[in-house]
PDB file of C-alpha atoms and ligand atoms in Angstrom:
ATOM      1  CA  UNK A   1     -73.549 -93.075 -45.836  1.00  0.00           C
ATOM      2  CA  UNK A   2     -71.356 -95.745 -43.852  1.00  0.00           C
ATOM      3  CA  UNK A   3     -74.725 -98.253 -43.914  1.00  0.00           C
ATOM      4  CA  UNK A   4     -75.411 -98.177 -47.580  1.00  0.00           C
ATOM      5  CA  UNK A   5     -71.564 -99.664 -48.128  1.00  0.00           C
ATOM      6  CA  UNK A   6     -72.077-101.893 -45.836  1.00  0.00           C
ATOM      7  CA  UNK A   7     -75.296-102.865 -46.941  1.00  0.00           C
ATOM      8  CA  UNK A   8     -74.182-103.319 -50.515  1.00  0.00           C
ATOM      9  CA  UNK A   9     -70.953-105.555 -49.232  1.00  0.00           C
ATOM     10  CA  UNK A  10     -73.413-107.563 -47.290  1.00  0.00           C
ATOM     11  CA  UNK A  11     -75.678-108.236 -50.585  1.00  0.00           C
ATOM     12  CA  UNK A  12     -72.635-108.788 -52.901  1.00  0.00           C
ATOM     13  CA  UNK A  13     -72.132-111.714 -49.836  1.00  0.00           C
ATOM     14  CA  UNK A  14     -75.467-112.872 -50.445  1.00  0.00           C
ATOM     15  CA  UNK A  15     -75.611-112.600 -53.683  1.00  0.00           C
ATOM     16  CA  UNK A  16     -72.364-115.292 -53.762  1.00  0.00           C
ATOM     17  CA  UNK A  17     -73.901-117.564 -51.718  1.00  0.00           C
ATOM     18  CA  UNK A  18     -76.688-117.471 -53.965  1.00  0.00           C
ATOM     19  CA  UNK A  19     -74.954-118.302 -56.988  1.00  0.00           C
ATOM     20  CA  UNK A  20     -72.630-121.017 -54.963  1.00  0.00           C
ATOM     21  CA  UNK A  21     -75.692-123.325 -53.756  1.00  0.00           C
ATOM     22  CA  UNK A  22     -77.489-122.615 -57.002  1.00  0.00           C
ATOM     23  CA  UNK A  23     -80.564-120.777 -55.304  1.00  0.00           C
ATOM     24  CA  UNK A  24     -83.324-118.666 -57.586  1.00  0.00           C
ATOM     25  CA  UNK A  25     -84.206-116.282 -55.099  1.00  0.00           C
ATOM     26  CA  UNK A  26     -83.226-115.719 -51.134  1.00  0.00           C
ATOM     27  CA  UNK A  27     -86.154-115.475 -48.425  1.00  0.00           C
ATOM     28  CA  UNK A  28     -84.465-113.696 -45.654  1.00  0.00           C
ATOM     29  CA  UNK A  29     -81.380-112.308 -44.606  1.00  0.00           C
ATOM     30  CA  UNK A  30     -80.027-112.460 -41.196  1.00  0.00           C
ATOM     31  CA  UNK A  31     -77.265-110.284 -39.627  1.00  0.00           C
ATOM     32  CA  UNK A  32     -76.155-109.595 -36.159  1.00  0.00           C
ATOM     33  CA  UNK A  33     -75.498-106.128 -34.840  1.00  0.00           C
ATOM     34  CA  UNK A  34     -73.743-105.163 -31.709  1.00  0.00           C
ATOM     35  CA  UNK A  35     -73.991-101.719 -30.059  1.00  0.00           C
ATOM     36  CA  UNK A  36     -70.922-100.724 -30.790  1.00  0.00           C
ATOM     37  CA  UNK A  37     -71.299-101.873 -34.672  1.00  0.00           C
ATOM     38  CA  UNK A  38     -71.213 -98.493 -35.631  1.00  0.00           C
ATOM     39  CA  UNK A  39     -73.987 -98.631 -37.095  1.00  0.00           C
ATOM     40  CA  UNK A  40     -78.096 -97.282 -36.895  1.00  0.00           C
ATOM     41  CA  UNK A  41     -80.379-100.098 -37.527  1.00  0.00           C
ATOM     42  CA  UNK A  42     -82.973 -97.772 -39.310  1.00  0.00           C
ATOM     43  CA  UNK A  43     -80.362 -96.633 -41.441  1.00  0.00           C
ATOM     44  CA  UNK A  44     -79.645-100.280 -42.084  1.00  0.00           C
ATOM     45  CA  UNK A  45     -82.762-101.055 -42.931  1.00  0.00           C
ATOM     46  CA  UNK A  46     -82.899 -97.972 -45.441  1.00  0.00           C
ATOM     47  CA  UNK A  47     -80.279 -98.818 -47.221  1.00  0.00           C
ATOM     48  CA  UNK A  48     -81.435-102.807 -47.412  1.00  0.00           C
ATOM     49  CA  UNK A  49     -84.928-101.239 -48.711  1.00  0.00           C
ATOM     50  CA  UNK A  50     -83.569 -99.240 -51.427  1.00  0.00           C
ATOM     51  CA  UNK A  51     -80.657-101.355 -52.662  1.00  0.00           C
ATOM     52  CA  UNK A  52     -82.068-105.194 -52.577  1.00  0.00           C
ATOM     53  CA  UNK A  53     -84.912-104.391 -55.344  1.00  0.00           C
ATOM     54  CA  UNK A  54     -81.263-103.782 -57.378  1.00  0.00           C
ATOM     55  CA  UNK A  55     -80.278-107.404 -56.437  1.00  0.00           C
ATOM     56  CA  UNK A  56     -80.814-110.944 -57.223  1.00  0.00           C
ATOM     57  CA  UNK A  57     -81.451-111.059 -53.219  1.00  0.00           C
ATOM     58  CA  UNK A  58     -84.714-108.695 -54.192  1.00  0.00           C
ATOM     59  CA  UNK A  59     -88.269-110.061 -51.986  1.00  0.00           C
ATOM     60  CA  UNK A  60     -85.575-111.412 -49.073  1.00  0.00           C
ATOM     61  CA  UNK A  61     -86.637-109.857 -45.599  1.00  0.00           C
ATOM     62  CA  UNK A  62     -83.652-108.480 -43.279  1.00  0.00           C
ATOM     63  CA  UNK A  63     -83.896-109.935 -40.058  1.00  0.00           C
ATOM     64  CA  UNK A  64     -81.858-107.797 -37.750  1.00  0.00           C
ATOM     65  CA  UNK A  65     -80.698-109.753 -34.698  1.00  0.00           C
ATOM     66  CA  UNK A  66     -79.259-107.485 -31.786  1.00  0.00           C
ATOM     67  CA  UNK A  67     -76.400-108.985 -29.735  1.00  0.00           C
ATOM     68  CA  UNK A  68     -75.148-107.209 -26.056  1.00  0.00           C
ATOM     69  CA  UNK A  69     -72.172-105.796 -25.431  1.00  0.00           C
ATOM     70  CA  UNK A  70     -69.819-108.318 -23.578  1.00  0.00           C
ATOM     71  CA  UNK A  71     -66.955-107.751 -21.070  1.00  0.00           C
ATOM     72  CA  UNK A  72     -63.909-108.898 -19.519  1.00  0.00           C
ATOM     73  CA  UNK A  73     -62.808-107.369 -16.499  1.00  0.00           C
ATOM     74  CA  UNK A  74     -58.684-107.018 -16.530  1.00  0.00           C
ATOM     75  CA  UNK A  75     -58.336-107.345 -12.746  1.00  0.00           C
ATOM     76  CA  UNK A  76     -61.012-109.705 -11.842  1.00  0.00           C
ATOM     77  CA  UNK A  77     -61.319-111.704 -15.185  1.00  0.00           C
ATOM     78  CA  UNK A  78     -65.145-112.004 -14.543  1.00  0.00           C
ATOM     79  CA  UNK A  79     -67.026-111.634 -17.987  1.00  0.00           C
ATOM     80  CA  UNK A  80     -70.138-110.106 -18.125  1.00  0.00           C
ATOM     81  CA  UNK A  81     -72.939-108.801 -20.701  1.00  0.00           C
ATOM     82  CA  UNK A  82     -72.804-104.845 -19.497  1.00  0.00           C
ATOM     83  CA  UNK A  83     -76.145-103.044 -19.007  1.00  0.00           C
ATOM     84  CA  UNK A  84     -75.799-100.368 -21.753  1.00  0.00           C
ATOM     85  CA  UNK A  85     -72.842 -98.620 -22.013  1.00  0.00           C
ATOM     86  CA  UNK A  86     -71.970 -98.798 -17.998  1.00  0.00           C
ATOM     87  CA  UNK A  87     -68.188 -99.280 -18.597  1.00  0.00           C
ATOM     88  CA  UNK A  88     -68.163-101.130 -14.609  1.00  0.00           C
ATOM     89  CA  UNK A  89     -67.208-104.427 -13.618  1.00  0.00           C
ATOM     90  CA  UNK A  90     -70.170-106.304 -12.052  1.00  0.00           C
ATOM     91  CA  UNK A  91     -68.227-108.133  -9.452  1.00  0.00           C
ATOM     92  CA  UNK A  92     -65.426-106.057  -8.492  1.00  0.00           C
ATOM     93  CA  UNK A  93     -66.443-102.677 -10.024  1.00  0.00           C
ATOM     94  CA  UNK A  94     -63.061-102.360 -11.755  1.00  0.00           C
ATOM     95  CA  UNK A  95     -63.246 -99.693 -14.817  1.00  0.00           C
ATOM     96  CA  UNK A  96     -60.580-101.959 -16.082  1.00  0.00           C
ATOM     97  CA  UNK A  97     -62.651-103.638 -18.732  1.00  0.00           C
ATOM     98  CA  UNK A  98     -62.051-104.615 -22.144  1.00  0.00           C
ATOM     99  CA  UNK A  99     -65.124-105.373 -24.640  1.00  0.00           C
ATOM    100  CA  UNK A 100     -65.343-108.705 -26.160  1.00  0.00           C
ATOM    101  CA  UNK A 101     -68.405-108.693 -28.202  1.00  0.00           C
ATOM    102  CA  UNK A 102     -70.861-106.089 -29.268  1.00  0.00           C
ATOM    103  CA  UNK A 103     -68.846-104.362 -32.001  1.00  0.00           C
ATOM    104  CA  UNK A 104     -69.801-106.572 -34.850  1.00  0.00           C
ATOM    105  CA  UNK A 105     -72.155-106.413 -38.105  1.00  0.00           C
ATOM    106  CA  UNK A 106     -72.389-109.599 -39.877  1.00  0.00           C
ATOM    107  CA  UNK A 107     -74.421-112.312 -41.746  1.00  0.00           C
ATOM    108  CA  UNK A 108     -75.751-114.747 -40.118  1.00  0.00           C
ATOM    109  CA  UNK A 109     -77.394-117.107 -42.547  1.00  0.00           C
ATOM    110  CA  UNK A 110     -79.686-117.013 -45.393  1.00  0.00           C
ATOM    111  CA  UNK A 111     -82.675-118.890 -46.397  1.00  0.00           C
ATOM    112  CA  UNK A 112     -82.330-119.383 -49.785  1.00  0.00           C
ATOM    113  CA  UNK A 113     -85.358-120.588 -51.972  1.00  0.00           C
ATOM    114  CA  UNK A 114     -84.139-123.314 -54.298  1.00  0.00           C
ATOM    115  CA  UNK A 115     -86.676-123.947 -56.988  1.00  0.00           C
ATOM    116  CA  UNK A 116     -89.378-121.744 -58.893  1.00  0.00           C
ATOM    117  CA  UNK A 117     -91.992-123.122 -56.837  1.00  0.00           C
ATOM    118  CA  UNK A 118     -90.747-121.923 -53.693  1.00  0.00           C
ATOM    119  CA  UNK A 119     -90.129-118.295 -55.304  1.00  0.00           C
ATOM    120  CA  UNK A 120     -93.232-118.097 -56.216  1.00  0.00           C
ATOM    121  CA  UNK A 121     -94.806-119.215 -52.730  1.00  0.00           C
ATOM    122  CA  UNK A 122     -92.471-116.300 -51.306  1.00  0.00           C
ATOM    123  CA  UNK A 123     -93.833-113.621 -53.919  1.00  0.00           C
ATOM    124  CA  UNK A 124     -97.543-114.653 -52.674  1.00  0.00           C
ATOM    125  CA  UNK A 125     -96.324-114.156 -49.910  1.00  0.00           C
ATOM    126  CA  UNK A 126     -94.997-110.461 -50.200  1.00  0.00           C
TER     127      UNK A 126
HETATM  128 ZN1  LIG B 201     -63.772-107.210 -11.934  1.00  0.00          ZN
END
């Protein structure tokens, strides 16, 4: 499936950033997801279930945030969030729009833990 790939590629990401600020575990996990990403968040979250526990990113939570799907209007140039997928300018009720945002799946940040005794706070925790 499209999501675990993606989910793995997003872990490997982690899993740098990780190593680059010298972290020993990571605490959470935040991506953005648009509507059009593509992608289906429980499938997402699948994935990030079954393939973390194989990572050094294993005990982080996956905070999913969901962004709207933004607009330009060609003949208008208004810019709007649309309502769903209603492909309609809100001023001028063009169909001539073109989507700016929406489409995306990306990190966010991470909260990395940085010494023993926060890892072991976080596995209390869980
Ligand atoms: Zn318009």
């Amino acid at each position: 499936m499209h999501e675990f790939s993606l989910v793995r590629s997003l872990l490997r990401q982690v899993g740098d950033l990780l190593v680059e600020h010298g972290g020993v575990g990571v605490k959470a996990i935040r991506v953005e997801m648009g509507p059009l990403s593509g992608v289906e968040r429980q499938l997402v979250e699948l994935a990030f279930d079954q393939e973390v526990v194989m990572t050094p990113c294993r005990g982080a939570r996956l905070v999913i945030e969901e962004v709207s799907l933004t607009a330009i209007c060609q003949d208008c140039r208004a810019e709007f969030q649309m309502q769903g997928f209603d492909f309609v300018c809100h001023s001028c009720e063009s169909r001539q729009i073109q989507i700016t945002g929406g489409d995306e799946f990306r990190l966010l940040d991470v909260d990395i833990a940085v010494s023993e005794a926060s890892r072991s706070e976080l596995h209390q925790r869980v």
